[in-house]
Coordinates of C-alpha atoms in Angstrom, one line a residue:
Chain A
X339 CA -60.6 29.5 -34.5
X340 CA -59.6 29.9 -38.1
X341 CA -60.7 26.5 -39.2
X342 CA -62.8 26.8 -42.3
X343 CA -66.1 24.9 -41.8
X344 CA -67.4 23.6 -45.1
X345 CA -71.0 23.8 -43.8
X346 CA -70.8 27.5 -43.1
X347 CA -72.7 28.6 -46.1
X348 CA -75.6 26.2 -45.8
X349 CA -76.6 26.1 -42.1
X350 CA -78.5 28.3 -39.7
X351 CA -76.7 30.4 -37.1
X352 CA -74.5 28.1 -35.1
X353 CA -71.4 28.0 -33.0
X354 CA -69.4 30.9 -34.1
X355 CA -72.3 33.3 -34.3
X356 CA -73.5 32.1 -30.8
X357 CA -70.1 32.8 -29.4
X358 CA -69.8 36.2 -30.9
X359 CA -73.2 37.2 -29.8
X360 CA -72.5 36.0 -26.3
X361 CA -69.2 37.9 -26.0
X362 CA -70.8 41.1 -27.2
X363 CA -73.8 40.8 -24.9
X364 CA -71.6 40.0 -21.9
X365 CA -69.4 43.0 -22.5
X366 CA -72.3 45.3 -23.0
X367 CA -74.4 44.1 -20.1
X368 CA -71.8 43.2 -17.5
X369 CA -71.6 46.6 -15.8
X370 CA -75.3 47.1 -15.8
X371 CA -76.3 43.7 -14.4
X372 CA -73.4 43.6 -11.9
X373 CA -74.3 46.9 -10.5
X374 CA -77.9 45.9 -9.8
X375 CA -76.9 43.2 -7.3
X376 CA -75.7 43.8 -3.8
X377 CA -75.2 41.5 -0.9
X378 CA -78.3 42.9 0.8
X379 CA -80.4 41.5 -2.0
X380 CA -82.5 38.4 -2.2
X381 CA -81.8 38.0 -5.9
X382 CA -78.0 38.2 -5.3
X383 CA -78.3 35.6 -2.6
X384 CA -80.3 33.4 -5.0
X385 CA -77.7 33.8 -7.7
X386 CA -74.9 33.1 -5.3
X387 CA -76.5 29.9 -4.0
X388 CA -77.2 28.7 -7.5
X389 CA -73.7 29.4 -8.8
X390 CA -72.2 27.7 -5.8
X391 CA -74.1 24.5 -6.2
X392 CA -73.1 24.3 -9.8
X393 CA -69.5 25.2 -9.2
X394 CA -69.1 22.8 -6.3
X395 CA -70.6 19.9 -8.2
X396 CA -69.0 20.3 -11.6
X397 CA -65.6 18.8 -10.8
X398 CA -67.3 15.6 -9.6
X399 CA -69.5 15.6 -12.6
X400 CA -66.5 15.9 -14.9
X401 CA -64.7 13.1 -13.1
X402 CA -67.8 10.8 -13.2
X403 CA -68.4 11.5 -16.9
X404 CA -64.7 10.9 -17.8
X405 CA -64.7 7.6 -16.0
X406 CA -68.0 6.4 -17.3
X407 CA -67.2 7.4 -20.9
X408 CA -63.9 5.5 -20.6
X409 CA -65.9 2.5 -19.4
X410 CA -68.4 2.8 -22.2
X411 CA -65.7 3.2 -24.8
X412 CA -63.0 0.8 -23.7
X413 CA -64.7 -2.0 -21.8
X414 CA -66.7 -4.4 -23.9
X415 CA -70.2 -5.4 -22.5
X416 CA -69.3 -9.0 -22.9
X417 CA -66.8 -8.6 -20.1
X418 CA -69.7 -7.8 -17.8
X419 CA -71.7 -10.8 -18.8
X420 CA -68.7 -13.1 -18.4
X421 CA -68.1 -11.8 -14.9
X422 CA -71.5 -12.6 -13.5
X423 CA -72.7 -15.9 -12.2
X424 CA -75.5 -17.5 -14.2
X425 CA -78.0 -18.1 -11.4
X426 CA -80.2 -15.0 -11.1
X427 CA -80.4 -15.1 -7.3
X428 CA -76.6 -15.1 -7.2
X429 CA -76.1 -12.8 -10.1
X430 CA -78.3 -10.1 -8.4
X431 CA -76.1 -9.3 -5.4
X432 CA -72.9 -9.6 -7.5
X433 CA -74.4 -7.2 -10.1
X434 CA -75.2 -4.9 -7.3
X435 CA -71.7 -4.8 -6.0
X436 CA -70.4 -4.5 -9.5
X437 CA -72.3 -1.3 -9.7
X438 CA -69.5 0.1 -7.7
X439 CA -67.1 0.1 -10.6
X440 CA -69.2 2.1 -13.0
X441 CA -68.8 5.7 -12.0
X442 CA -71.4 7.9 -13.5
X443 CA -75.0 8.6 -13.1
X444 CA -78.1 7.1 -14.6
X445 CA -77.1 8.6 -17.9
X446 CA -74.5 6.0 -18.2
X447 CA -76.1 3.1 -16.3
X448 CA -79.3 2.9 -18.3
X449 CA -77.6 2.4 -21.7
X450 CA -75.1 0.0 -20.2
X451 CA -77.9 -2.1 -18.5
X452 CA -79.6 -2.2 -21.9
X453 CA -76.6 -3.5 -23.6
X454 CA -76.1 -6.0 -20.8
X455 CA -79.6 -7.4 -21.4
X456 CA -78.9 -7.5 -25.1
X457 CA -75.7 -9.6 -24.4
X458 CA -77.7 -12.1 -22.4
X459 CA -77.2 -11.0 -18.8
X460 CA -80.2 -12.0 -16.7
X461 CA -82.7 -9.2 -16.5
X462 CA -82.8 -8.9 -12.7
X463 CA -79.1 -8.7 -12.5
X464 CA -79.0 -6.0 -15.2
X465 CA -81.7 -4.1 -13.3
X466 CA -79.9 -4.3 -10.0
X467 CA -76.7 -3.1 -11.7
X468 CA -78.8 -0.2 -13.2
X469 CA -80.0 0.8 -9.8
X470 CA -76.8 0.3 -7.9
X471 CA -74.2 1.8 -10.2
X472 CA -75.3 5.5 -10.0
X473 CA -75.5 5.3 -6.2
X474 CA -72.5 3.4 -4.9
X475 CA -69.7 4.2 -7.2
X476 CA -66.5 5.8 -5.8
X477 CA -67.2 9.2 -7.3
X478 CA -70.6 9.4 -5.6
X479 CA -69.3 8.2 -2.3
X480 CA -66.4 10.7 -2.3
X481 CA -68.8 13.5 -3.3
X482 CA -71.1 12.5 -0.4
X483 CA -68.1 12.5 2.0
X484 CA -67.1 16.0 0.8
X485 CA -70.6 17.3 1.0
X486 CA -71.1 16.3 4.6
X487 CA -67.7 17.0 6.2
X488 CA -67.3 15.4 9.5
X489 CA -70.2 13.0 8.9
X490 CA -68.8 10.1 6.9
X491 CA -71.6 8.0 8.2
X492 CA -73.9 9.7 5.7
X493 CA -71.8 8.3 2.8
X494 CA -71.7 4.9 4.4
X495 CA -75.5 4.9 5.0
X496 CA -76.1 5.9 1.5
X497 CA -73.9 3.1 0.2
X498 CA -75.6 0.4 2.3
X499 CA -79.2 1.7 1.7
X500 CA -78.7 2.0 -2.0
X501 CA -77.1 -1.4 -2.4
X502 CA -79.8 -3.0 -0.3
X503 CA -82.6 -1.4 -2.3
X504 CA -81.0 -2.4 -5.6
X505 CA -80.6 -6.0 -4.5
X506 CA -84.1 -6.2 -3.1
X507 CA -85.6 -4.9 -6.3
X508 CA -83.6 -7.4 -8.3
X509 CA -84.6 -10.3 -6.1
X510 CA -88.3 -9.2 -6.3
X511 CA -88.0 -9.1 -10.0
X512 CA -86.5 -12.6 -10.0
X513 CA -89.5 -13.8 -8.1
X514 CA -92.3 -11.8 -9.7
X515 CA -91.0 -10.3 -12.8
X516 CA -92.0 -11.3 -16.3
X517 CA -89.9 -10.8 -19.4
X518 CA -93.0 -9.7 -21.3
X519 CA -92.9 -6.5 -19.4
X520 CA -89.7 -5.5 -21.2
X521 CA -89.6 -4.4 -24.7
X522 CA -86.3 -5.9 -26.0
X523 CA -84.1 -2.9 -26.7
X524 CA -82.8 -2.6 -30.2
X525 CA -79.7 -0.6 -30.3
X526 CA -77.7 1.0 -33.0
X527 CA -74.2 0.1 -31.9
X528 CA -71.3 2.4 -32.4
X529 CA -69.9 1.7 -35.8
X530 CA -66.6 2.8 -37.2
X531 CA -64.7 5.5 -35.4
X532 CA -62.0 4.7 -32.9
X533 CA -62.4 4.0 -29.2
X534 CA -61.2 7.5 -28.6
X535 CA -63.9 8.9 -30.7
X536 CA -66.4 6.9 -28.8
X537 CA -65.0 8.2 -25.6
X538 CA -65.0 11.8 -26.7
X539 CA -68.6 11.6 -28.0
X540 CA -69.8 9.9 -24.9
X541 CA -68.0 12.3 -22.6
X542 CA -69.4 15.4 -24.3
X543 CA -72.9 14.1 -24.5
X544 CA -73.0 12.9 -20.9
X545 CA -71.4 16.1 -19.6
X546 CA -74.0 18.3 -21.3
X547 CA -76.9 16.0 -20.4
X548 CA -75.8 15.7 -16.7
X549 CA -74.8 19.4 -16.5
X550 CA -78.2 20.5 -17.8
X551 CA -79.9 18.5 -15.1
X552 CA -77.5 19.8 -12.5
X553 CA -78.6 23.3 -13.4
X554 CA -82.2 22.3 -12.9
X555 CA -81.3 21.0 -9.4
X556 CA -79.4 24.1 -8.6
X557 CA -82.2 26.4 -9.7
X558 CA -84.7 24.5 -7.6
X559 CA -82.5 24.4 -4.5
X560 CA -81.6 28.0 -4.8
X561 CA -85.2 29.1 -5.2
X562 CA -86.4 26.9 -2.4
X563 CA -83.6 28.3 -0.2
X564 CA -84.4 31.9 -0.9
X565 CA -88.2 31.9 -1.2
X566 CA -89.0 29.7 1.7
X567 CA -88.1 31.4 5.0
X568 CA -86.0 29.2 7.3
X569 CA -88.8 29.0 9.8
X570 CA -91.2 27.5 7.4
X571 CA -88.6 25.0 6.2
X572 CA -88.0 24.1 9.8
X573 CA -91.7 23.5 10.3
X574 CA -91.7 20.9 7.5
X575 CA -88.3 19.6 8.5
X576 CA -89.4 19.1 12.1
X577 CA -92.3 16.9 11.2
X578 CA -90.4 13.6 10.6
X579 CA -92.9 12.0 8.3
X580 CA -93.5 15.1 6.2
X581 CA -89.8 15.8 5.9
X582 CA -88.9 12.4 4.6
X583 CA -91.8 12.4 2.1
X584 CA -91.0 15.9 1.0
X585 CA -87.4 15.2 0.2
X586 CA -88.1 11.8 -1.4
X587 CA -90.6 13.5 -3.7
X588 CA -88.1 16.4 -4.3
X589 CA -85.5 13.8 -5.3
X590 CA -87.9 12.4 -7.9
X591 CA -88.8 15.8 -9.3
X592 CA -85.3 17.2 -9.3
X593 CA -83.5 14.5 -11.3
X594 CA -80.0 15.6 -10.4
X595 CA -77.1 13.4 -11.2
X596 CA -75.8 11.3 -8.3
X597 CA -72.4 12.9 -8.4
X598 CA -73.9 16.2 -7.6
X599 CA -77.0 15.5 -5.5
X600 CA -75.0 15.2 -2.3
X601 CA -74.3 18.9 -2.5
X602 CA -77.9 19.8 -3.0
X603 CA -78.8 17.6 0.0
X604 CA -76.1 19.3 2.1
X605 CA -77.7 22.7 1.3
X606 CA -81.0 21.5 2.8
X607 CA -79.5 21.8 6.2
X608 CA -82.8 22.3 8.1
X609 CA -83.8 18.7 7.3
X610 CA -82.9 15.7 9.3
X611 CA -80.2 13.3 8.1
X612 CA -82.9 10.7 7.7
X613 CA -84.9 12.8 5.3
X614 CA -81.7 13.8 3.4
X615 CA -80.7 10.1 3.2
X616 CA -84.1 9.4 1.7
X617 CA -83.3 12.1 -0.9
X618 CA -79.9 10.6 -1.6
X619 CA -81.2 7.0 -1.9
X620 CA -84.3 7.6 -3.9
X621 CA -82.8 10.2 -6.3
X622 CA -80.4 8.0 -8.3
X623 CA -83.0 5.2 -8.6
X624 CA -86.2 6.9 -9.6
X625 CA -86.6 10.4 -11.0
X626 CA -88.3 12.0 -13.9
X627 CA -85.3 11.8 -16.1
X628 CA -84.6 8.1 -15.2
X629 CA -88.2 7.1 -15.9
X630 CA -88.0 8.8 -19.3
X631 CA -84.7 7.0 -20.0
X632 CA -86.1 3.7 -18.9
X633 CA -89.2 4.1 -20.9
X634 CA -87.1 4.9 -23.9
X635 CA -84.8 1.9 -23.4
X636 CA -87.1 -0.8 -22.1
X637 CA -90.6 0.4 -23.0
X638 CA -93.4 2.2 -21.2
X639 CA -94.9 -0.9 -19.6
X640 CA -91.6 -1.6 -17.8
X641 CA -91.2 2.0 -16.6
X642 CA -94.7 2.2 -15.2
X643 CA -94.1 -0.9 -13.0
X644 CA -90.5 -0.3 -12.2
X645 CA -90.6 3.3 -11.0
X646 CA -93.2 2.9 -8.1
X647 CA -91.6 -0.3 -7.0
X648 CA -88.2 1.2 -6.8
X649 CA -89.5 4.3 -5.1
X650 CA -91.1 2.3 -2.3
X651 CA -88.2 -0.1 -1.8
X652 CA -85.7 2.8 -1.9
X653 CA -87.6 4.8 0.7
X654 CA -88.0 1.8 3.0
X655 CA -84.4 0.9 2.7
X656 CA -83.3 4.5 3.5
X657 CA -85.6 4.6 6.6
X658 CA -84.3 1.2 7.8
X659 CA -80.6 2.1 7.3
X660 CA -81.1 5.5 8.9
X661 CA -82.6 3.9 11.9
X662 CA -79.6 1.7 12.3
X663 CA -76.7 3.8 11.1
X664 CA -77.5 7.4 11.6
Chain B
X445 CA -78.2 21.5 -31.2
X446 CA -75.5 20.5 -33.5
X447 CA -72.1 19.3 -32.4
X448 CA -70.4 22.6 -32.9
X449 CA -72.8 24.3 -30.6
X450 CA -72.4 21.5 -28.1
X451 CA -68.6 22.1 -28.1
X452 CA -69.0 25.8 -27.7
X453 CA -71.2 25.2 -24.6
X454 CA -68.6 22.8 -23.1
X455 CA -65.8 25.3 -23.7
X456 CA -67.9 28.1 -22.2
X457 CA -68.6 26.2 -19.0
X458 CA -65.0 25.2 -18.7
X459 CA -63.9 28.8 -19.3
X460 CA -66.3 29.9 -16.6
X461 CA -64.8 27.5 -14.1
X462 CA -61.3 28.5 -15.1
X463 CA -62.2 32.2 -14.8
X464 CA -63.3 31.9 -11.2
X465 CA -60.8 29.3 -10.1
X466 CA -57.7 31.1 -11.4
X467 CA -58.8 34.3 -9.6
X468 CA -60.2 34.7 -6.1
X469 CA -63.8 34.8 -7.3
X470 CA -64.4 31.2 -6.5
X471 CA -63.9 32.1 -2.8
X472 CA -67.4 33.6 -2.9
X473 CA -68.9 30.2 -3.6
X474 CA -66.8 27.4 -2.5
X475 CA -64.0 26.6 -0.1
X476 CA -60.4 27.5 -1.0
X477 CA -59.4 23.8 -1.1
X478 CA -61.7 23.3 -4.2
X479 CA -59.5 25.6 -6.4
X480 CA -57.2 22.9 -7.9
X481 CA -60.2 20.7 -8.7
X482 CA -62.0 23.6 -10.4
X483 CA -59.0 24.4 -12.5
X484 CA -58.6 20.7 -13.5
X485 CA -62.3 20.4 -14.3
X486 CA -62.4 23.6 -16.3
X487 CA -59.3 22.7 -18.2
X488 CA -60.6 19.3 -19.1
X489 CA -63.9 20.7 -20.3
X490 CA -62.1 23.3 -22.5
X491 CA -59.9 20.6 -23.9
X492 CA -62.9 18.3 -24.6
X493 CA -64.7 21.1 -26.4
X494 CA -61.7 22.0 -28.5
X495 CA -61.1 18.3 -29.3
X496 CA -64.6 18.1 -30.7
X497 CA -64.1 21.3 -32.8
X498 CA -60.9 19.8 -34.2
X499 CA -62.6 16.6 -35.1
X500 CA -65.4 18.4 -36.7
X501 CA -63.1 20.7 -38.6
X502 CA -60.7 18.2 -40.0
X503 CA -62.9 15.1 -40.5
X504 CA -65.5 15.3 -43.2
X505 CA -68.8 14.5 -41.6
X506 CA -70.2 11.3 -43.0
X507 CA -73.6 11.7 -44.6
X508 CA -75.8 11.5 -41.6
X509 CA -77.9 8.8 -40.4
X510 CA -75.9 5.6 -40.8
X511 CA -73.5 6.5 -38.1
X512 CA -74.9 6.9 -34.6
X513 CA -74.5 10.5 -33.7
X514 CA -72.5 11.4 -30.6
X515 CA -71.2 7.8 -30.5
X516 CA -74.0 6.8 -28.2
X517 CA -76.0 3.7 -28.5
X518 CA -79.6 4.5 -28.5
X519 CA -82.9 2.9 -29.2
X520 CA -84.1 3.3 -32.8
X521 CA -87.8 2.9 -32.0
X522 CA -87.7 4.6 -28.6
X523 CA -90.0 7.5 -29.2
X524 CA -92.2 6.7 -26.2
X525 CA -91.2 8.7 -23.2
X526 CA -88.9 10.9 -25.1
X527 CA -91.3 13.7 -25.6
X528 CA -92.7 14.1 -22.2
X529 CA -89.3 14.7 -20.7
X530 CA -88.8 18.0 -22.5
X531 CA -85.6 17.3 -24.3
X532 CA -84.1 15.1 -21.7
X533 CA -83.7 12.2 -24.0
X534 CA -82.1 13.4 -27.2
X535 CA -83.3 12.6 -30.6
X536 CA -81.2 11.0 -33.2
X537 CA -78.5 13.4 -34.3
X538 CA -79.1 16.2 -31.8
X539 CA -77.6 17.0 -28.5
X540 CA -79.6 17.0 -25.3
X541 CA -81.7 20.2 -25.2
X542 CA -81.6 20.4 -21.5
X543 CA -77.9 21.4 -21.9
X544 CA -78.9 24.9 -22.9
X545 CA -79.6 25.5 -19.3
X546 CA -75.8 25.4 -18.8
X547 CA -75.8 28.9 -20.2
X548 CA -77.3 30.1 -16.9
X549 CA -74.3 29.5 -14.7
X550 CA -72.0 30.6 -17.5
X551 CA -73.8 33.9 -17.8
X552 CA -74.1 34.1 -14.0
X553 CA -70.3 33.8 -13.7
X554 CA -69.2 35.9 -16.7
X555 CA -72.0 38.5 -16.5
X556 CA -72.6 38.9 -12.9
X557 CA -70.2 36.9 -10.6
X558 CA -72.7 37.2 -7.7
X559 CA -71.2 38.5 -4.5
X560 CA -70.5 36.4 -1.4
X561 CA -73.6 35.9 0.8
X562 CA -74.0 39.0 3.0
X563 CA -76.4 40.8 5.3
X564 CA -79.6 39.6 3.6
X565 CA -78.7 36.0 4.3
X566 CA -77.3 36.7 7.8
X567 CA -80.4 38.5 8.9
X568 CA -82.8 35.6 7.9
X569 CA -81.9 33.4 10.8
X570 CA -80.3 34.1 14.2
X571 CA -76.5 33.6 14.3
X572 CA -75.7 29.9 14.9
X573 CA -74.0 28.8 18.0
X574 CA -71.4 26.1 17.3
X575 CA -71.6 22.8 19.0
X576 CA -69.8 22.4 22.3
X577 CA -66.0 22.0 21.9
X578 CA -64.5 18.6 22.3
X579 CA -63.1 18.2 25.8
X580 CA -64.6 20.1 28.8
X581 CA -62.7 23.4 28.7
X582 CA -61.5 25.8 26.1
X583 CA -57.9 26.8 25.7
X584 CA -57.2 30.3 26.8
X585 CA -57.0 33.1 24.3
X586 CA -53.5 33.8 23.0
X587 CA -51.7 36.8 24.4
X588 CA -52.3 40.2 22.9
X589 CA -54.4 43.3 23.5
X590 CA -56.5 43.4 21.5
X591 CA -56.3 39.7 20.4
X592 CA -57.6 39.0 17.0
X593 CA -59.9 36.0 16.8
X594 CA -62.6 34.7 14.5
X595 CA -66.3 35.2 15.1
X596 CA -66.9 31.5 15.5
X597 CA -64.2 31.3 18.1
X598 CA -65.7 34.3 20.0
X599 CA -69.2 32.9 19.9
X600 CA -68.0 29.5 21.1
X601 CA -66.1 31.0 24.0
X602 CA -69.1 33.2 24.9
X603 CA -71.5 30.3 24.9
X604 CA -69.7 27.8 27.0
X605 CA -67.8 27.7 30.2
X606 CA -69.5 30.9 31.4
X607 CA -67.3 32.8 28.9
X608 CA -64.4 32.4 31.3
X609 CA -61.8 32.7 28.6
X610 CA -63.1 36.1 27.6
X611 CA -63.0 37.7 31.0
X612 CA -61.1 41.0 31.0
X613 CA -59.8 40.5 27.5
X614 CA -60.1 42.9 24.6
X615 CA -60.8 41.1 21.3
X616 CA -60.5 42.2 17.7
X617 CA -63.2 40.8 15.3
X618 CA -63.8 41.3 11.6
X619 CA -67.1 41.0 9.9
X620 CA -69.8 42.8 8.0
X621 CA -72.7 44.8 9.3
X622 CA -76.1 43.1 9.5
X623 CA -78.9 45.4 10.5
X624 CA -81.5 43.8 12.7
X625 CA -84.4 45.8 11.5
X626 CA -84.9 47.5 14.9
X627 CA -82.1 50.0 14.8
X628 CA -79.4 47.7 16.2
X629 CA -77.0 45.5 14.3
X630 CA -74.8 42.5 14.4
X631 CA -71.3 41.9 13.3
X632 CA -71.6 38.8 11.1
X633 CA -69.8 36.5 8.9
X634 CA -71.2 33.6 6.9
X635 CA -69.8 30.1 7.4
X636 CA -70.2 27.0 5.3
X637 CA -69.8 23.3 5.6
X638 CA -69.8 22.4 2.0
X639 CA -70.4 25.4 -0.3
X640 CA -72.2 28.8 -0.1
X641 CA -75.5 27.0 -0.6
X642 CA -75.5 25.7 3.0
X643 CA -74.1 28.9 4.4
X644 CA -75.2 29.9 7.9
X645 CA -74.5 33.1 9.8
X646 CA -72.3 33.6 12.9
X647 CA -73.2 36.8 14.6
X648 CA -72.3 39.0 17.5
X649 CA -74.6 41.7 18.7
X650 CA -72.9 45.1 18.8
X651 CA -73.9 47.5 21.7
X652 CA -74.2 51.2 21.7
X653 CA -72.6 52.0 18.3
X654 CA -74.9 53.3 15.5
X655 CA -75.0 50.9 12.5
X656 CA -72.8 51.6 9.6
X657 CA -74.4 50.9 6.2
X658 CA -75.4 47.2 5.7
X659 CA -72.7 44.9 4.4
X660 CA -69.9 47.3 5.3
X661 CA -66.9 45.3 6.4
X662 CA -65.5 46.5 9.7
X663 CA -63.0 45.6 12.3
X664 CA -64.1 46.1 15.8
X665 CA -62.2 46.0 19.1
X666 CA -64.2 45.4 22.2
X667 CA -65.1 43.4 25.2
X668 CA -67.6 40.7 25.8
X669 CA -70.6 41.7 27.8
X670 CA -72.0 38.7 29.6
X671 CA -75.7 38.1 29.3
X672 CA -76.6 34.7 30.9
X673 CA -80.2 34.8 29.8
X674 CA -79.2 35.3 26.2
X675 CA -76.7 32.6 26.4
X676 CA -79.4 30.2 27.8
X677 CA -81.7 31.1 24.9
X678 CA -79.0 30.6 22.4
X679 CA -78.9 34.2 21.3
X680 CA -75.8 35.7 19.8
X681 CA -73.4 37.1 22.4
X682 CA -72.9 40.8 22.9
X683 CA -69.8 43.0 22.4
X684 CA -69.1 46.4 23.9
X685 CA -67.2 48.2 21.2
X686 CA -64.3 50.4 21.9
X687 CA -63.0 51.0 18.4
X688 CA -64.4 50.5 14.9
X689 CA -62.7 50.9 11.6
X690 CA -63.9 50.0 8.1
X691 CA -61.8 47.5 6.3
X692 CA -61.7 45.9 2.8
X693 CA -63.6 42.6 2.3
X694 CA -61.2 39.9 3.2
X695 CA -59.9 37.6 0.4
X696 CA -61.8 34.7 2.0
X697 CA -65.2 36.2 3.0
X698 CA -66.5 33.1 4.6
X699 CA -65.3 31.9 8.0
X700 CA -63.9 28.4 7.9

């Protein structure tokens, strides 16, 4: 790259060294590793499935990250709080619908919800927004349509069930929630730098963060697909109760970003649409990554109450909507 | 990881996408229609990484902690919950550790570029019979002897309408060899709805011809052999082969 880095003399091995090492290793190992795999190989099939999930999902991830970084950098949070009605019971459904404008996964919605609370938006509305945004924004809906070709009702069911669950959680919080459960978040706001710098930084961070979790999801789905024989998967898939619970739990454990989870769900083709809808509705609302983010933003006491509540409501909503729409 | 390493990662992932989308390699994993989106995503990632490198190279980094790293708002006192999620929530000044995992698909693509799904996947489950065609009858096969058609089309015609459209016709099918473990073999191709991850096999049982090596791509000319019991059970249809020649793997290995 030819740009002299002033830190070169005083830091541990970094970018340039990593790249050089990677190039050398790739050139040396390529022939050997490539020759070891053939199509009649379980490992090759695993690798193919893994790569295909990542490759298929990445364009949607990039799109979602670009849009959410733009929103984070260019739209002031005060705009959101001005746009919402002041009565919580009205603000909740409006906030839910407003979630449709924030493309991105929970990586974006948790910090945005935190800053909404800081700017005085009613907590239930902020929480509904937090739950709805990762699930009903256009990027996710399009991804779901693409992942289930010829079955647009899956995307529709996902939209309805997610919005319903988000609004129900918000309304429940209005009725039963207590502010003391939230530790008021104290943020270090972005100082200095231009809006473009904020965009660039947010985009790069979100891309890496979401991409990393996409890889986790891809690894799990590929391993599941290759290790478990189709007949065994079918046995679980055929039992309706087991199938739904298994996929809902998988969604919590897998923590894939919502732009990409539709593709993982599509690959689980032995499972019923109901079970896969549960996967799609539960995932963006409660998973290990989200719980960690929420605990970090709003405090552990909040996360411990919020996660189980959301899980149950999301699951119930998915089952209800699947009954009606699928 | 510092910001330079982050940008290298982003550039690497983008380059991997570009590498497979500007060549035919992506056809092993996703549908052909995805190519322009892969190119766009790859290019955007490379540009983003290079942008960061330029920013790092020409702006003197301010002395550390006053400015929020990565331009993200984050909670100063939020140390609860950060440690249990191994590196998911980043610490002040560092990138998300989970992002190292992105090296896996990068290495997968640059080092290995795994092959399209083949006989191992096709042998795991019986060939799938497509759903009944819309409308009550199938259009007749186009003229030609032999007439080239896809495996999916052949299987559909064999499964419905008592295979009337296949009567007395010689068809030409292309696929790869999938041994059945009992000395016989199928001619198969994988099909996908979304990407290779949900791939399923479409197979035709080949009669009376010894199996070439597994995963060999061949073109066969033959006639359908009706087997009503097999059709009832949903088993793959059978083909009496008259001619078989090896061919190169097609540019698009999956049947669409």
